[in-house]
Short mmCIF file of C-alpha atoms in Angstrom, two decimals:
data_model
loop_
_atom_site.label_atom_id
_atom_site.label_comp_id
_atom_site.label_asym_id
_atom_site.label_seq_id
_atom_site.Cartn_x
_atom_site.Cartn_y
_atom_site.Cartn_z
CA ALA A 20 -66.93 67.97 -53.51
CA GLN A 21 -63.77 66.04 -54.10
CA LYS A 22 -64.21 63.45 -56.85
CA ILE A 23 -61.10 61.45 -55.75
CA THR A 24 -60.24 61.16 -52.15
CA GLN A 25 -57.10 59.56 -50.77
CA THR A 26 -57.26 59.85 -47.06
CA GLN A 27 -53.82 58.59 -46.25
CA PRO A 28 -51.23 61.38 -46.81
CA GLY A 29 -48.56 58.96 -45.59
CA MET A 30 -48.02 55.35 -44.60
CA PHE A 31 -45.16 53.33 -43.15
CA VAL A 32 -45.16 49.54 -43.69
CA GLN A 33 -42.74 46.92 -42.71
CA GLU A 34 -41.13 45.15 -45.59
CA LYS A 35 -42.85 41.93 -46.73
CA GLU A 36 -46.17 42.92 -45.26
CA ALA A 37 -49.26 43.66 -47.44
CA VAL A 38 -50.46 47.23 -47.63
CA THR A 39 -53.78 48.81 -48.61
CA LEU A 40 -53.95 52.32 -49.94
CA ASP A 41 -57.26 53.81 -49.91
CA CYS A 42 -59.26 55.56 -52.60
CA THR A 43 -62.83 56.71 -52.73
CA TYR A 44 -64.56 58.33 -55.66
CA ASP A 45 -67.62 60.19 -56.53
CA THR A 46 -69.33 60.21 -59.91
CA SER A 47 -72.86 59.93 -61.21
CA ASP A 48 -71.61 58.66 -64.56
CA PRO A 49 -72.49 54.88 -64.93
CA SER A 50 -69.34 54.25 -67.04
CA TYR A 51 -66.00 55.15 -65.50
CA GLY A 52 -62.53 53.81 -65.09
CA LEU A 53 -60.28 53.83 -62.13
CA PHE A 54 -56.43 53.98 -62.37
CA TRP A 55 -53.61 53.61 -59.94
CA TYR A 56 -50.25 55.12 -60.63
CA LYS A 57 -46.84 55.01 -58.95
CA GLN A 58 -44.44 57.90 -58.67
CA PRO A 59 -40.91 57.14 -57.40
CA SER A 60 -38.76 59.92 -56.54
CA SER A 61 -37.43 59.98 -60.19
CA GLY A 62 -40.69 61.62 -61.06
CA GLU A 63 -42.00 59.29 -63.62
CA MET A 64 -45.68 58.17 -63.12
CA ILE A 65 -46.00 54.49 -63.66
CA PHE A 66 -49.30 52.83 -64.42
CA LEU A 67 -50.06 50.00 -62.09
CA ILE A 68 -53.60 48.77 -62.53
CA TYR A 69 -57.04 49.57 -64.06
CA GLN A 70 -60.65 48.82 -63.10
CA GLY A 71 -63.57 49.51 -65.28
CA SER A 72 -66.94 50.22 -63.67
CA TYR A 73 -68.48 47.23 -65.48
CA ASP A 74 -65.74 44.85 -64.67
CA GLN A 75 -67.18 41.99 -62.63
CA GLN A 76 -64.03 40.93 -61.03
CA ASN A 77 -61.33 42.90 -59.24
CA ALA A 78 -58.36 43.62 -61.31
CA THR A 79 -55.05 42.05 -60.47
CA GLU A 80 -51.61 42.66 -61.86
CA GLY A 81 -48.77 40.64 -60.23
CA ARG A 82 -48.49 41.92 -56.66
CA TYR A 83 -51.10 44.56 -57.17
CA SER A 84 -54.74 44.06 -56.89
CA LEU A 85 -57.62 46.47 -56.78
CA ASN A 86 -60.37 46.02 -54.09
CA PHE A 87 -63.29 47.45 -56.02
CA GLN A 88 -66.41 48.04 -53.91
CA LYS A 89 -68.84 49.68 -56.31
CA ALA A 90 -71.66 50.35 -53.81
CA ARG A 91 -69.23 52.04 -51.43
CA LYS A 92 -67.47 53.88 -54.35
CA SER A 93 -64.24 52.49 -53.16
CA ALA A 94 -61.13 51.28 -55.21
CA ASN A 95 -58.38 50.50 -52.76
CA LEU A 96 -54.97 49.33 -54.07
CA VAL A 97 -53.56 46.25 -52.30
CA ILE A 98 -49.96 45.55 -52.56
CA SER A 99 -48.89 42.07 -51.51
CA ALA A 100 -45.43 41.30 -49.93
CA SER A 101 -44.19 44.84 -49.98
CA GLN A 102 -40.64 45.50 -51.15
CA LEU A 103 -38.29 48.36 -50.44
CA GLY A 104 -38.72 49.42 -54.08
CA ASP A 105 -42.48 49.98 -53.47
CA SER A 106 -41.44 53.24 -51.57
CA ALA A 107 -43.14 55.98 -53.66
CA MET A 108 -46.15 58.28 -54.05
CA TYR A 109 -49.16 56.39 -55.18
CA PHE A 110 -51.99 58.17 -57.07
CA CYS A 111 -55.58 57.19 -57.64
CA ALA A 112 -57.18 58.56 -60.68
CA MET A 113 -60.70 58.32 -62.49
CA ARG A 114 -61.97 58.74 -65.92
CA GLU A 115 -65.73 59.50 -66.18
CA GLY A 116 -67.23 58.14 -69.52
CA ASP A 117 -65.56 56.10 -72.13
CA SER A 118 -63.71 58.71 -74.20
CA ASN A 119 -63.03 61.57 -71.87
CA TYR A 120 -59.41 62.60 -71.99
CA GLN A 121 -59.66 64.18 -68.53
CA LEU A 122 -58.39 62.09 -65.63
CA ILE A 123 -59.41 63.27 -62.12
CA TRP A 124 -56.52 62.64 -59.78
CA GLY A 125 -56.34 62.26 -55.90
CA ALA A 126 -53.75 63.90 -53.87
CA GLY A 127 -51.67 60.84 -53.33
CA THR A 128 -50.32 58.75 -50.60
CA LYS A 129 -46.73 58.64 -49.80
CA LEU A 130 -45.69 55.09 -48.88
CA ILE A 131 -42.44 54.25 -47.22
CA ILE A 132 -41.36 50.50 -46.81
CA LYS A 133 -39.25 49.93 -43.77
CA PRO A 134 -36.65 47.31 -43.83
CA GLU B 2 -35.36 53.62 -76.14
CA THR B 3 -37.69 54.48 -73.17
CA GLY B 4 -41.27 54.92 -74.01
CA VAL B 5 -41.64 58.66 -73.24
CA THR B 6 -38.66 60.91 -73.04
CA GLN B 7 -38.63 64.61 -71.70
CA THR B 8 -36.02 67.04 -72.02
CA PRO B 9 -34.64 69.01 -70.21
CA ARG B 10 -34.96 67.25 -66.89
CA HIS B 11 -34.27 70.45 -64.94
CA LEU B 12 -34.64 73.93 -66.07
CA VAL B 13 -34.02 77.30 -64.27
CA MET B 14 -35.27 80.37 -65.89
CA GLY B 15 -35.86 83.99 -65.22
CA MET B 16 -39.25 85.60 -65.57
CA THR B 17 -38.15 87.30 -68.85
CA ASN B 18 -36.65 84.22 -70.49
CA LYS B 19 -38.18 82.05 -73.27
CA LYS B 20 -37.60 78.32 -73.03
CA SER B 21 -39.08 75.22 -74.38
CA LEU B 22 -39.79 71.76 -72.88
CA LYS B 23 -39.70 68.76 -75.27
CA CYS B 24 -41.45 65.41 -75.10
CA GLU B 25 -41.03 62.46 -77.41
CA GLN B 26 -42.98 59.26 -77.40
CA HIS B 27 -41.91 56.03 -79.03
CA LEU B 28 -45.08 53.90 -78.31
CA GLY B 29 -47.19 54.66 -81.37
CA HIS B 30 -49.73 56.49 -79.34
CA ASN B 31 -52.01 58.92 -80.94
CA ALA B 32 -52.76 61.25 -77.93
CA MET B 33 -50.25 63.36 -76.06
CA TYR B 34 -50.70 65.49 -72.75
CA TRP B 35 -49.04 68.05 -70.69
CA TYR B 36 -49.69 67.88 -67.03
CA LYS B 37 -48.55 70.34 -64.21
CA GLN B 38 -47.61 68.79 -60.84
CA SER B 39 -47.29 71.34 -57.98
CA ALA B 40 -46.53 70.30 -54.39
CA LYS B 41 -49.54 69.28 -52.42
CA LYS B 42 -51.88 69.70 -55.35
CA PRO B 43 -53.40 67.05 -57.52
CA LEU B 44 -52.26 66.76 -61.05
CA GLU B 45 -53.47 69.44 -63.39
CA LEU B 46 -54.19 68.63 -67.02
CA MET B 47 -52.96 71.42 -69.12
CA PHE B 48 -53.20 70.43 -72.77
CA VAL B 49 -54.26 67.43 -74.77
CA TYR B 50 -53.47 66.67 -78.38
CA SER B 51 -55.28 63.96 -80.17
CA LEU B 52 -54.12 63.00 -83.73
CA GLU B 53 -52.00 66.13 -83.60
CA GLU B 54 -55.15 68.38 -82.86
CA ARG B 55 -55.52 70.24 -79.54
CA VAL B 56 -58.61 68.79 -77.87
CA GLU B 57 -58.29 70.19 -74.33
CA ASN B 58 -56.93 73.51 -73.03
CA ASN B 59 -57.85 73.80 -69.48
CA SER B 60 -57.72 77.51 -68.91
CA VAL B 61 -53.97 77.62 -68.96
CA PRO B 62 -52.36 81.06 -69.16
CA SER B 63 -51.08 82.11 -72.58
CA ARG B 64 -47.52 82.17 -71.11
CA PHE B 65 -47.67 78.48 -71.85
CA SER B 66 -47.90 77.60 -75.48
CA PRO B 67 -48.05 73.99 -76.72
CA GLU B 68 -46.97 72.73 -80.05
CA CYS B 69 -47.64 69.12 -81.54
CA PRO B 70 -45.77 68.98 -84.88
CA ASN B 71 -46.40 65.23 -85.26
CA SER B 72 -47.88 62.33 -83.26
CA SER B 73 -44.51 61.48 -81.66
CA HIS B 74 -43.37 64.97 -80.50
CA LEU B 75 -44.81 67.57 -78.02
CA PHE B 76 -43.53 70.89 -76.91
CA LEU B 77 -44.41 73.35 -74.37
CA HIS B 78 -43.07 76.78 -74.96
CA LEU B 79 -42.53 79.09 -71.96
CA HIS B 80 -42.64 82.81 -71.98
CA THR B 81 -42.51 85.32 -69.31
CA LEU B 82 -43.33 82.81 -66.60
CA GLN B 83 -44.05 83.70 -62.91
CA PRO B 84 -42.45 82.05 -59.80
CA GLU B 85 -45.69 80.26 -59.08
CA ASP B 86 -45.25 78.34 -62.34
CA SER B 87 -42.39 76.46 -60.71
CA ALA B 88 -43.41 72.79 -60.83
CA LEU B 89 -42.80 69.42 -62.29
CA TYR B 90 -44.20 69.28 -65.90
CA LEU B 91 -45.05 65.87 -67.00
CA CYS B 92 -45.65 64.79 -70.45
CA ALA B 93 -47.73 61.60 -71.20
CA SER B 94 -49.14 59.80 -74.19
CA SER B 95 -51.80 57.17 -74.78
CA PHE B 96 -54.03 55.61 -77.23
CA LEU B 97 -57.33 57.29 -77.71
CA PRO B 98 -59.46 56.43 -74.65
CA GLY B 99 -62.62 54.64 -75.79
CA LEU B 100 -64.42 51.29 -75.51
CA ASP B 101 -61.58 49.39 -77.10
CA ASP B 102 -58.75 51.05 -75.02
CA THR B 103 -58.65 52.15 -71.42
CA GLY B 104 -56.43 55.04 -72.55
CA GLU B 105 -53.94 54.50 -69.70
CA LEU B 106 -51.39 57.19 -69.58
CA PHE B 107 -47.66 56.49 -70.22
CA PHE B 108 -45.56 59.32 -68.58
CA GLY B 109 -42.06 60.73 -68.98
CA GLU B 110 -39.93 61.50 -66.04
CA GLY B 111 -40.91 65.18 -66.07
CA SER B 112 -39.04 68.45 -66.44
CA ARG B 113 -38.53 70.16 -63.07
CA LEU B 114 -38.97 73.93 -63.70
CA THR B 115 -37.72 76.68 -61.33
CA VAL B 116 -38.73 80.18 -62.25
CA LEU B 117 -36.63 82.84 -60.42
#
């Protein structure tokens, strides 16, 4: 079974609208961390936001927030007021345990912001 | 200087060539990683070095040979590759993941490898 599932291969969103990128995960480890990365066409993966499994509040970083629903094993990324520069691939990833080097990656969602 | 720098950005090589990819990080991190990104596949972790010791080697063919001479530099030596090895190779660095650090990865821009 897939441990990280991103169900949206691609999305088109109008500039200035909010967008939600879906991510569901599967783990039996009580301690885990969830990451979102952005990959523009240049290739570099850019860290956006992190949510720990024990964090009580949803993580926020500027225009990015993570809608963490632990019981549903869901960690959706919300981008508010989308900009043309937000067009990129977005990846969800999970680390199981506290010190595991391995990140489990989703297949990604290609987001295109329309002017 | 940018945090993680990879060279070359693009590489075309024949199956009998020997080449190397280089990665350098200026973030003071103590772990470095090689990832392979192929079209329509999730990122694949190839190697991890922690404090200059290899700690992960995910069943990577021996035609890929990593080297970590110090905590700031990481190489991937390539030898007799196959066309299916064509991909984007991403280097990353981090602090050691643990209770005190989330261990988020900082990536370079990647080396786009084409094997003819």
